[in-house]
mmCIF file of C-alpha atoms in Angstrom:
data_model
loop_
_atom_site.group_PDB
_atom_site.id
_atom_site.type_symbol
_atom_site.label_atom_id
_atom_site.label_comp_id
_atom_site.label_asym_id
_atom_site.label_seq_id
_atom_site.Cartn_x
_atom_site.Cartn_y
_atom_site.Cartn_z
ATOM 1 C CA UNK M 4 -1.299 -6.195 25.856
ATOM 2 C CA UNK M 5 -4.746 -7.798 25.886
ATOM 3 C CA UNK M 6 -4.924 -11.530 26.416
ATOM 4 C CA UNK M 7 -7.711 -12.815 24.189
ATOM 5 C CA UNK M 8 -8.300 -16.363 23.016
ATOM 6 C CA UNK M 9 -8.293 -16.262 19.220
ATOM 7 C CA UNK M 10 -11.004 -18.305 17.465
ATOM 8 C CA UNK M 11 -10.204 -20.266 14.311
ATOM 9 C CA UNK M 12 -13.175 -18.807 12.458
ATOM 10 C CA UNK M 13 -13.868 -16.017 10.032
ATOM 11 C CA UNK M 14 -11.708 -12.944 10.464
ATOM 12 C CA UNK M 15 -12.415 -9.426 9.283
ATOM 13 C CA UNK M 16 -9.572 -7.731 7.404
ATOM 14 C CA UNK M 17 -9.558 -3.948 7.187
ATOM 15 C CA UNK M 18 -7.442 -2.241 4.539
ATOM 16 C CA UNK M 19 -7.385 0.065 1.542
ATOM 17 C CA UNK M 20 -9.346 -1.969 -0.992
ATOM 18 C CA UNK M 21 -9.423 0.357 -4.015
ATOM 19 C CA UNK M 22 -7.504 -1.698 -6.595
ATOM 20 C CA UNK M 23 -4.131 -0.430 -5.457
ATOM 21 C CA UNK M 24 -1.518 -3.059 -6.257
ATOM 22 C CA UNK M 25 0.536 -2.544 -3.109
ATOM 23 C CA UNK M 26 -2.421 -2.951 -0.762
ATOM 24 C CA UNK M 27 -3.855 -5.789 -2.832
ATOM 25 C CA UNK M 28 -0.562 -7.641 -2.398
ATOM 26 C CA UNK M 29 -0.834 -7.326 1.384
ATOM 27 C CA UNK M 30 -4.098 -9.259 1.243
ATOM 28 C CA UNK M 31 -2.713 -11.810 -1.229
ATOM 29 C CA UNK M 32 0.255 -12.560 1.024
ATOM 30 C CA UNK M 33 -1.972 -12.779 4.108
ATOM 31 C CA UNK M 34 -4.547 -15.051 2.443
ATOM 32 C CA UNK M 35 -1.978 -17.401 0.938
ATOM 33 C CA UNK M 36 -0.032 -17.679 4.187
ATOM 34 C CA UNK M 37 -3.181 -18.745 6.056
ATOM 35 C CA UNK M 38 -4.925 -20.685 3.310
ATOM 36 C CA UNK M 39 -7.168 -22.581 5.758
ATOM 37 C CA UNK M 40 -8.570 -19.400 7.285
ATOM 38 C CA UNK M 41 -11.488 -17.431 5.846
ATOM 39 C CA UNK M 42 -10.989 -13.671 5.633
ATOM 40 C CA UNK M 43 -13.887 -11.250 5.143
ATOM 41 C CA UNK M 44 -13.392 -7.792 3.638
ATOM 42 C CA UNK M 45 -15.793 -4.881 3.223
ATOM 43 C CA UNK M 46 -15.586 -3.847 -0.408
ATOM 44 C CA UNK M 47 -17.654 -3.030 -3.493
ATOM 45 C CA UNK M 48 -18.027 -5.462 -6.375
ATOM 46 C CA UNK M 49 -15.752 -3.601 -8.794
ATOM 47 C CA UNK M 50 -12.852 -3.381 -6.359
ATOM 48 C CA UNK M 51 -13.185 -7.066 -5.477
ATOM 49 C CA UNK M 52 -12.131 -8.168 -8.965
ATOM 50 C CA UNK M 53 -8.374 -8.364 -8.167
ATOM 51 C CA UNK M 54 -9.114 -10.845 -5.351
ATOM 52 C CA UNK M 55 -11.266 -13.386 -7.200
ATOM 53 C CA UNK M 56 -8.441 -15.933 -7.302
ATOM 54 C CA UNK M 57 -8.047 -15.775 -3.504
ATOM 55 C CA UNK M 58 -10.541 -18.490 -2.593
ATOM 56 C CA UNK M 59 -10.421 -17.835 1.163
ATOM 57 C CA UNK M 60 -11.176 -14.110 0.829
ATOM 58 C CA UNK M 61 -14.902 -13.410 0.989
ATOM 59 C CA UNK M 62 -16.468 -10.045 0.110
ATOM 60 C CA UNK M 63 -19.021 -8.324 2.282
ATOM 61 C CA UNK M 64 -20.476 -5.923 -0.257
ATOM 62 C CA UNK M 65 -21.434 -2.474 0.947
ATOM 63 C CA UNK M 66 -25.087 -1.570 1.072
ATOM 64 C CA UNK M 67 -26.627 0.569 -1.670
ATOM 65 C CA UNK M 68 -26.336 4.239 -0.687
ATOM 66 C CA UNK M 69 -27.972 5.730 -3.756
ATOM 67 C CA UNK M 70 -31.256 6.783 -2.161
ATOM 68 C CA UNK M 71 -31.569 10.369 -0.968
ATOM 69 C CA UNK M 72 -32.526 9.320 2.557
ATOM 70 C CA UNK M 73 -29.571 6.934 2.811
ATOM 71 C CA UNK M 74 -27.115 9.519 1.511
ATOM 72 C CA UNK M 75 -28.457 12.137 3.912
ATOM 73 C CA UNK M 76 -28.135 9.769 6.867
ATOM 74 C CA UNK M 77 -24.593 8.829 5.855
ATOM 75 C CA UNK M 78 -23.547 12.469 5.680
ATOM 76 C CA UNK M 79 -25.046 13.186 9.085
ATOM 77 C CA UNK M 80 -23.462 10.082 10.620
ATOM 78 C CA UNK M 81 -20.056 10.895 9.185
ATOM 79 C CA UNK M 82 -20.211 14.526 10.308
ATOM 80 C CA UNK M 83 -21.180 13.698 13.894
ATOM 81 C CA UNK M 84 -19.041 10.576 14.084
ATOM 82 C CA UNK M 85 -15.978 12.650 13.239
ATOM 83 C CA UNK M 86 -16.411 14.365 16.590
ATOM 84 C CA UNK M 87 -17.255 11.208 18.507
ATOM 85 C CA UNK M 88 -20.800 12.332 19.350
ATOM 86 C CA UNK M 89 -22.772 9.390 17.967
ATOM 87 C CA UNK M 90 -22.723 5.632 18.057
ATOM 88 C CA UNK M 91 -21.216 3.728 15.162
ATOM 89 C CA UNK M 92 -23.190 3.504 11.949
ATOM 90 C CA UNK M 93 -24.692 0.214 10.811
ATOM 91 C CA UNK M 94 -21.612 -1.116 9.025
ATOM 92 C CA UNK M 95 -19.281 -0.051 11.804
ATOM 93 C CA UNK M 96 -21.497 -1.705 14.431
ATOM 94 C CA UNK M 97 -21.442 -4.875 12.373
ATOM 95 C CA UNK M 98 -17.647 -4.834 12.451
ATOM 96 C CA UNK M 99 -17.766 -5.101 16.224
ATOM 97 C CA UNK M 100 -19.570 -8.451 15.961
ATOM 98 C CA UNK M 101 -16.341 -10.078 14.811
ATOM 99 C CA UNK M 102 -14.149 -11.753 17.396
ATOM 100 C CA UNK M 103 -10.971 -10.956 15.502
ATOM 101 C CA UNK M 104 -10.017 -8.032 13.269
ATOM 102 C CA UNK M 105 -6.793 -7.674 11.304
ATOM 103 C CA UNK M 106 -5.935 -4.283 9.832
ATOM 104 C CA UNK M 107 -3.230 -4.535 7.184
ATOM 105 C CA UNK M 108 -1.707 -1.821 5.046
ATOM 106 C CA UNK M 109 1.083 0.689 4.631
ATOM 107 C CA UNK M 110 0.042 4.334 4.724
ATOM 108 C CA UNK M 111 -3.179 3.692 6.633
ATOM 109 C CA UNK M 112 -2.508 6.270 9.356
ATOM 110 C CA UNK M 113 -2.316 9.498 7.349
ATOM 111 C CA UNK M 114 -3.766 12.136 9.665
ATOM 112 C CA UNK M 115 -6.027 15.078 8.759
ATOM 113 C CA UNK M 116 -4.739 18.631 9.073
ATOM 114 C CA UNK M 117 -6.803 19.102 12.253
ATOM 115 C CA UNK M 118 -8.457 16.713 14.676
ATOM 116 C CA UNK M 119 -9.291 13.143 13.705
ATOM 117 C CA UNK M 120 -11.154 11.319 10.960
ATOM 118 C CA UNK M 121 -13.807 8.615 11.318
ATOM 119 C CA UNK M 122 -11.171 5.865 11.059
ATOM 120 C CA UNK M 123 -9.748 7.025 14.386
ATOM 121 C CA UNK M 124 -13.091 6.653 16.168
ATOM 122 C CA UNK M 125 -13.655 3.239 14.647
ATOM 123 C CA UNK M 126 -10.195 2.056 15.734
ATOM 124 C CA UNK M 127 -10.813 3.499 19.167
ATOM 125 C CA UNK M 128 -14.085 1.544 19.407
ATOM 126 C CA UNK M 129 -12.379 -1.672 18.296
ATOM 127 C CA UNK M 130 -9.580 -1.181 20.794
ATOM 128 C CA UNK M 131 -12.007 -0.771 23.692
ATOM 129 C CA UNK M 132 -14.340 -3.572 22.573
ATOM 130 C CA UNK M 133 -12.243 -6.540 23.657
ATOM 131 C CA UNK M 134 -11.952 -7.757 20.054
ATOM 132 C CA UNK M 135 -8.654 -9.380 19.164
ATOM 133 C CA UNK M 136 -7.146 -6.566 17.089
ATOM 134 C CA UNK M 137 -3.839 -6.723 15.207
ATOM 135 C CA UNK M 138 -2.347 -4.089 12.896
ATOM 136 C CA UNK M 139 0.218 -5.247 10.329
ATOM 137 C CA UNK M 140 2.723 -3.524 8.073
ATOM 138 C CA UNK M 141 1.945 0.153 8.644
ATOM 139 C CA UNK M 142 3.708 3.457 8.936
ATOM 140 C CA UNK M 143 2.325 6.477 10.799
ATOM 141 C CA UNK M 144 1.703 9.906 9.302
ATOM 142 C CA UNK M 145 2.082 12.424 8.020
ATOM 143 C CA UNK M 146 0.498 13.937 11.116
ATOM 144 C CA UNK M 147 -0.173 17.501 12.216
ATOM 145 C CA UNK M 148 -0.319 17.494 16.013
ATOM 146 C CA UNK M 149 1.158 15.800 19.045
ATOM 147 C CA UNK M 150 -2.383 15.012 20.183
ATOM 148 C CA UNK M 151 -2.803 12.714 17.174
ATOM 149 C CA UNK M 152 0.310 10.802 18.223
ATOM 150 C CA UNK M 153 -0.831 10.577 21.845
ATOM 151 C CA UNK M 154 -4.303 9.309 20.948
ATOM 152 C CA UNK M 155 -2.944 6.677 18.594
ATOM 153 C CA UNK M 156 -0.480 5.619 21.264
ATOM 154 C CA UNK M 157 -3.529 4.644 23.350
ATOM 155 C CA UNK M 158 -5.052 2.686 20.458
ATOM 156 C CA UNK M 159 -1.801 0.861 19.754
ATOM 157 C CA UNK M 160 -1.381 0.053 23.455
ATOM 158 C CA UNK M 161 -4.856 -1.519 23.511
ATOM 159 C CA UNK M 162 -4.171 -3.618 20.402
ATOM 160 C CA UNK M 163 -2.874 -7.180 20.539
ATOM 161 C CA UNK M 164 -0.167 -6.566 17.926
ATOM 162 C CA UNK M 165 1.183 -3.622 15.935
ATOM 163 C CA UNK M 166 3.974 -4.027 13.374
ATOM 164 C CA UNK M 167 5.448 -1.009 11.622
ATOM 165 C CA UNK M 168 7.387 -1.104 8.361
ATOM 166 C CA UNK M 169 9.668 1.843 9.159
ATOM 167 C CA UNK M 170 11.910 2.700 12.071
ATOM 168 C CA UNK M 171 10.615 6.292 12.241
ATOM 169 C CA UNK M 172 7.071 5.194 13.152
ATOM 170 C CA UNK M 173 8.344 2.521 15.511
ATOM 171 C CA UNK M 174 10.505 4.983 17.441
ATOM 172 C CA UNK M 175 7.596 7.442 17.573
ATOM 173 C CA UNK M 176 5.473 4.971 19.549
ATOM 174 C CA UNK M 177 8.027 2.669 21.124
ATOM 175 C CA UNK M 178 7.530 2.218 24.853
ATOM 176 C CA UNK M 179 7.609 -0.646 27.289
ATOM 177 C CA UNK M 180 4.642 -2.375 25.632
ATOM 178 C CA UNK M 181 5.805 -5.587 23.992
ATOM 179 C CA UNK M 182 3.117 -5.581 21.278
ATOM 180 C CA UNK M 183 4.917 -2.967 19.111
ATOM 181 C CA UNK M 184 7.343 -4.248 16.461
ATOM 182 C CA UNK M 185 9.205 -3.172 13.326
ATOM 183 C CA UNK M 186 9.995 -5.232 10.215
ATOM 184 C CA UNK M 187 10.679 -4.515 6.514
ATOM 185 C CA UNK M 188 7.667 -4.080 4.229
ATOM 186 C CA UNK M 189 5.335 -7.088 3.974
ATOM 187 C CA UNK M 190 5.673 -7.193 0.162
ATOM 188 C CA UNK M 191 9.307 -8.268 0.552
ATOM 189 C CA UNK M 192 7.830 -11.629 1.523
ATOM 190 C CA UNK M 193 6.072 -12.146 -1.809
ATOM 191 C CA UNK M 194 6.705 -15.552 -3.375
ATOM 192 C CA UNK M 195 8.010 -14.755 -6.868
ATOM 193 C CA UNK M 196 8.655 -18.348 -7.936
ATOM 194 C CA UNK M 197 5.439 -18.652 -10.029
ATOM 195 C CA UNK M 198 6.393 -15.732 -12.276
ATOM 196 C CA UNK M 199 8.482 -16.036 -15.401
ATOM 197 C CA UNK M 200 11.245 -13.433 -15.383
ATOM 198 C CA UNK M 201 12.464 -11.975 -18.667
ATOM 199 C CA UNK M 202 13.724 -8.674 -20.097
ATOM 200 C CA UNK M 203 11.082 -7.556 -22.565
ATOM 201 C CA UNK M 204 10.769 -3.808 -21.905
ATOM 202 C CA UNK M 205 11.500 -0.891 -19.604
ATOM 203 C CA UNK M 206 8.706 -0.536 -17.050
ATOM 204 C CA UNK M 207 7.819 2.860 -15.615
ATOM 205 C CA UNK M 208 5.426 3.126 -12.678
ATOM 206 C CA UNK M 209 3.677 6.487 -12.558
ATOM 207 C CA UNK M 210 1.694 8.570 -10.083
ATOM 208 C CA UNK M 211 -0.405 11.701 -10.423
ATOM 209 C CA UNK M 212 1.445 14.433 -8.510
ATOM 210 C CA UNK M 213 -1.080 16.557 -6.658
ATOM 211 C CA UNK M 214 1.209 19.575 -6.668
ATOM 212 C CA UNK M 215 0.940 21.495 -9.914
ATOM 213 C CA UNK M 216 4.342 23.004 -9.105
ATOM 214 C CA UNK M 217 6.200 19.882 -10.176
ATOM 215 C CA UNK M 218 3.523 17.867 -11.990
ATOM 216 C CA UNK M 219 4.466 19.358 -15.328
ATOM 217 C CA UNK M 220 8.195 18.775 -14.772
ATOM 218 C CA UNK M 221 7.493 15.138 -13.847
ATOM 219 C CA UNK M 222 5.357 14.492 -16.923
ATOM 220 C CA UNK M 223 7.789 16.305 -19.217
ATOM 221 C CA UNK M 224 10.781 14.406 -17.839
ATOM 222 C CA UNK M 225 9.095 11.039 -18.295
ATOM 223 C CA UNK M 226 8.032 11.971 -21.828
ATOM 224 C CA UNK M 227 11.644 12.831 -22.680
ATOM 225 C CA UNK M 228 12.992 9.718 -20.968
ATOM 226 C CA UNK M 229 10.580 7.438 -22.827
ATOM 227 C CA UNK M 230 11.584 9.023 -26.113
ATOM 228 C CA UNK M 231 15.232 8.390 -25.226
ATOM 229 C CA UNK M 232 14.556 4.739 -24.297
ATOM 230 C CA UNK M 233 12.665 4.062 -27.525
ATOM 231 C CA UNK M 234 14.701 6.050 -30.057
ATOM 232 C CA UNK M 235 18.232 5.874 -28.638
ATOM 233 C CA UNK M 236 18.224 2.615 -26.683
ATOM 234 C CA UNK M 237 15.840 0.937 -29.133
ATOM 235 C CA UNK M 238 13.772 -0.557 -26.297
ATOM 236 C CA UNK M 239 10.036 -0.833 -25.674
ATOM 237 C CA UNK M 240 8.277 0.767 -22.695
ATOM 238 C CA UNK M 241 5.337 -0.170 -20.479
ATOM 239 C CA UNK M 242 3.732 2.644 -18.497
ATOM 240 C CA UNK M 243 2.181 1.039 -15.434
ATOM 241 C CA UNK M 244 -0.409 2.463 -13.083
ATOM 242 C CA UNK M 245 -0.717 0.777 -9.701
ATOM 243 C CA UNK M 246 -3.981 2.549 -8.822
ATOM 244 C CA UNK M 247 -6.313 4.107 -11.399
ATOM 245 C CA UNK M 248 -8.452 5.699 -8.686
ATOM 246 C CA UNK M 249 -5.496 7.795 -7.511
ATOM 247 C CA UNK M 250 -4.764 9.183 -10.967
ATOM 248 C CA UNK M 251 -2.104 6.805 -12.307
ATOM 249 C CA UNK M 252 -4.025 6.104 -15.504
ATOM 250 C CA UNK M 253 -4.660 9.800 -16.037
ATOM 251 C CA UNK M 254 -0.933 10.543 -15.999
ATOM 252 C CA UNK M 255 -0.175 7.606 -18.291
ATOM 253 C CA UNK M 256 -2.705 8.890 -20.828
ATOM 254 C CA UNK M 257 -1.226 12.401 -20.728
ATOM 255 C CA UNK M 258 2.282 11.051 -21.337
ATOM 256 C CA UNK M 259 1.219 8.798 -24.200
ATOM 257 C CA UNK M 260 -0.657 11.653 -25.850
ATOM 258 C CA UNK M 261 2.500 13.795 -25.818
ATOM 259 C CA UNK M 262 4.713 11.184 -27.426
ATOM 260 C CA UNK M 263 5.522 11.311 -31.128
ATOM 261 C CA UNK M 264 3.808 8.691 -33.267
ATOM 262 C CA UNK M 265 7.063 6.804 -33.871
ATOM 263 C CA UNK M 266 7.621 6.554 -30.099
ATOM 264 C CA UNK M 267 3.986 5.902 -29.143
ATOM 265 C CA UNK M 268 3.924 2.714 -31.225
ATOM 266 C CA UNK M 269 6.511 1.229 -28.858
ATOM 267 C CA UNK M 270 4.739 2.186 -25.624
ATOM 268 C CA UNK M 271 1.965 0.265 -23.907
ATOM 269 C CA UNK M 272 -0.183 1.169 -20.915
ATOM 270 C CA UNK M 273 -0.928 -1.308 -18.115
ATOM 271 C CA UNK M 274 -3.296 -0.383 -15.272
ATOM 272 C CA UNK M 275 -3.601 -2.742 -12.315
ATOM 273 C CA UNK M 276 -6.880 -4.660 -12.166
ATOM 274 C CA UNK M 277 -5.682 -8.219 -11.537
ATOM 275 C CA UNK M 278 -2.926 -9.189 -9.117
ATOM 276 C CA UNK M 279 -1.458 -12.025 -11.166
ATOM 277 C CA UNK M 280 -1.487 -10.043 -14.417
ATOM 278 C CA UNK M 281 0.248 -7.107 -12.731
ATOM 279 C CA UNK M 282 2.954 -9.287 -11.210
ATOM 280 C CA UNK M 283 3.589 -10.970 -14.552
ATOM 281 C CA UNK M 284 4.027 -7.574 -16.182
ATOM 282 C CA UNK M 285 6.569 -6.545 -13.551
ATOM 283 C CA UNK M 286 8.428 -9.859 -13.751
ATOM 284 C CA UNK M 287 9.061 -9.363 -17.484
ATOM 285 C CA UNK M 288 10.629 -5.913 -17.170
ATOM 286 C CA UNK M 289 14.244 -5.361 -18.171
ATOM 287 C CA UNK M 290 14.603 -2.255 -15.993
ATOM 288 C CA UNK M 291 12.204 -0.349 -13.736
ATOM 289 C CA UNK M 292 11.749 3.351 -13.100
ATOM 290 C CA UNK M 293 9.727 3.362 -9.883
ATOM 291 C CA UNK M 294 7.657 6.242 -8.642
ATOM 292 C CA UNK M 295 5.170 4.152 -6.690
ATOM 293 C CA UNK M 296 6.600 2.960 -3.368
ATOM 294 C CA UNK M 297 5.755 -0.666 -4.044
ATOM 295 C CA UNK M 298 7.136 -0.466 -7.564
ATOM 296 C CA UNK M 299 10.483 0.085 -5.865
ATOM 297 C CA UNK M 300 9.952 -2.834 -3.458
ATOM 298 C CA UNK M 301 8.825 -5.151 -6.274
ATOM 299 C CA UNK M 302 11.760 -4.101 -8.472
ATOM 300 C CA UNK M 303 14.105 -5.172 -5.679
ATOM 301 C CA UNK M 304 12.203 -8.405 -5.035
ATOM 302 C CA UNK M 305 12.284 -9.328 -8.744
ATOM 303 C CA UNK M 306 15.997 -8.350 -8.991
ATOM 304 C CA UNK M 307 15.493 -5.614 -11.591
ATOM 305 C CA UNK M 308 17.857 -2.685 -12.210
ATOM 306 C CA UNK M 309 16.019 0.181 -10.538
ATOM 307 C CA UNK M 310 15.835 3.957 -10.586
ATOM 308 C CA UNK M 311 13.539 5.614 -8.030
ATOM 309 C CA UNK M 312 11.672 8.894 -8.299
ATOM 310 C CA UNK M 313 10.915 9.674 -4.662
ATOM 311 C CA UNK M 314 7.643 11.414 -3.794
ATOM 312 C CA UNK M 315 7.570 11.050 0.007
ATOM 313 C CA UNK M 316 9.547 10.580 3.188
ATOM 314 C CA UNK M 317 8.550 6.906 3.393
ATOM 315 C CA UNK M 318 10.420 6.218 0.129
ATOM 316 C CA UNK M 319 13.544 8.030 1.321
ATOM 317 C CA UNK M 320 13.523 6.222 4.665
ATOM 318 C CA UNK M 321 13.260 2.705 3.258
ATOM 319 C CA UNK M 322 16.114 3.471 0.862
ATOM 320 C CA UNK M 323 18.190 4.781 3.759
ATOM 321 C CA UNK M 324 17.380 1.772 5.952
ATOM 322 C CA UNK M 325 17.594 -1.058 3.416
ATOM 323 C CA UNK M 326 19.395 -0.039 0.215
ATOM 324 C CA UNK M 327 21.400 3.164 0.817
ATOM 325 C CA UNK M 328 23.255 2.822 -2.498
ATOM 326 C CA UNK M 329 19.985 2.990 -4.446
ATOM 327 C CA UNK M 330 20.051 5.786 -7.038
ATOM 328 C CA UNK M 331 17.032 8.049 -6.676
ATOM 329 C CA UNK M 332 15.907 11.619 -7.187
ATOM 330 C CA UNK M 333 13.114 13.640 -5.545
ATOM 331 C CA UNK M 334 10.101 14.168 -7.781
ATOM 332 C CA UNK M 335 10.048 17.907 -7.184
ATOM 333 C CA UNK M 336 13.577 18.193 -8.628
ATOM 334 C CA UNK M 337 13.354 15.621 -11.395
ATOM 335 C CA UNK M 338 13.984 18.249 -14.079
ATOM 336 C CA UNK M 339 17.537 18.613 -12.742
ATOM 337 C CA UNK M 340 18.721 15.255 -14.127
ATOM 338 C CA UNK M 341 19.091 14.162 -17.728
ATOM 339 C CA UNK M 342 18.417 10.410 -17.620
ATOM 340 C CA UNK M 343 17.635 7.650 -15.157
ATOM 341 C CA UNK M 344 20.585 5.972 -13.440
ATOM 342 C CA UNK M 345 19.882 2.424 -12.333
ATOM 343 C CA UNK M 346 21.104 0.452 -9.333
ATOM 344 C CA UNK M 347 21.602 -3.308 -9.362
ATOM 345 C CA UNK M 348 22.099 -5.672 -6.453
ATOM 346 C CA UNK M 349 23.518 -9.169 -5.980
ATOM 347 C CA UNK M 350 20.829 -11.857 -6.067
ATOM 348 C CA UNK M 351 21.196 -12.497 -2.341
ATOM 349 C CA UNK M 352 21.317 -8.819 -1.286
ATOM 350 C CA UNK M 353 17.746 -8.710 0.070
ATOM 351 C CA UNK M 354 17.629 -12.258 1.477
ATOM 352 C CA UNK M 355 17.903 -11.094 5.074
ATOM 353 C CA UNK M 356 15.328 -8.351 4.513
ATOM 354 C CA UNK M 357 12.921 -10.868 2.987
ATOM 355 C CA UNK M 358 13.339 -13.157 5.978
ATOM 356 C CA UNK M 359 12.833 -10.316 8.451
ATOM 357 C CA UNK M 360 9.689 -9.098 6.680
ATOM 358 C CA UNK M 361 7.882 -12.299 7.647
ATOM 359 C CA UNK M 362 8.049 -11.084 11.246
ATOM 360 C CA UNK M 363 4.881 -9.075 10.641
ATOM 361 C CA UNK M 364 3.017 -12.394 10.925
ATOM 362 C CA UNK M 365 4.608 -13.645 14.146
ATOM 363 C CA UNK M 366 1.476 -12.974 16.169
ATOM 364 C CA UNK M 367 -0.937 -14.504 13.649
ATOM 365 C CA UNK M 368 1.353 -17.505 13.187
ATOM 366 C CA UNK M 369 0.778 -18.337 16.831
ATOM 367 C CA UNK M 370 -2.837 -17.240 16.990
ATOM 368 C CA UNK M 371 -3.970 -19.081 13.885
ATOM 369 C CA UNK M 372 -1.652 -22.117 14.229
ATOM 370 C CA UNK M 373 0.031 -21.820 10.841
ATOM 371 C CA UNK M 374 -0.429 -24.933 8.669
#
């Protein structure tokens, strides 16, 4: 583990800044925990909107790449950089001017089907640069080769701190290096006290399934379930998209279009664009059907009866590790069940998990001298 003196100055935070509620919450929790520290993020103006209330988060807006010459250079840089044959491009070189870099996120290590992407080469450059580099809250994969695991083992070994959110990833890289750790998801540590909890509607978080094999079954099942909630249970519904860029809004629009007029009048659409607005919407749900991973985590944190539609291994593993009695069904077999079955937990059920999740910040607590 590198021994680097950490400055109390501006810090660069790398993450997935595309108006995805889960990732946006990582930055909110980080910024509020260290309110006296300034965090810089590389982002465009539109995607910065959810963070405007975080006064210690400062945007570094990306340069304009609309010109033909700029686009051509970017394509060439990215192509060559993928194979490690060129120096870093202008933005990536600028990153190496920071004395401290924090990378925070969940599924930030999804690997390509062959070889490595440009993120690997950037991380490799950071690791070898002597910069204080910590990675918080991640899981690894899916991956396609043992070489990808071996190369990331080197990057993790050169980092000051790596905290995983799942035991699978932790065991994959665990060795004698004391900078590797495992804690429950960072979002478990969200402070929910500012949000008014009520029971106004059923909330359904949606995703856009990329596989056409089960996309239609998923949409059809949700359409039927919403009709049942409105007409039989006499309840209202909010369809919530956590990330418009990944197709959540597209699916919500398809579902709403298929509903009968008498049902549609009782259904609203909410697409994440502001952190506080999104959390208020979740806090007022009576029950939650969660497809998004962090919809499940937030449902537990806000103590809502929850049914999970699982779309990946990471969802299954956190259920197995933390809440094995949680009722869930795989998305590719959703047509097999008639209606959602919800799980409820005692108010103190996740207290220990919430406490453990704060372990992701153990290194920064020491490095930044938490106030």
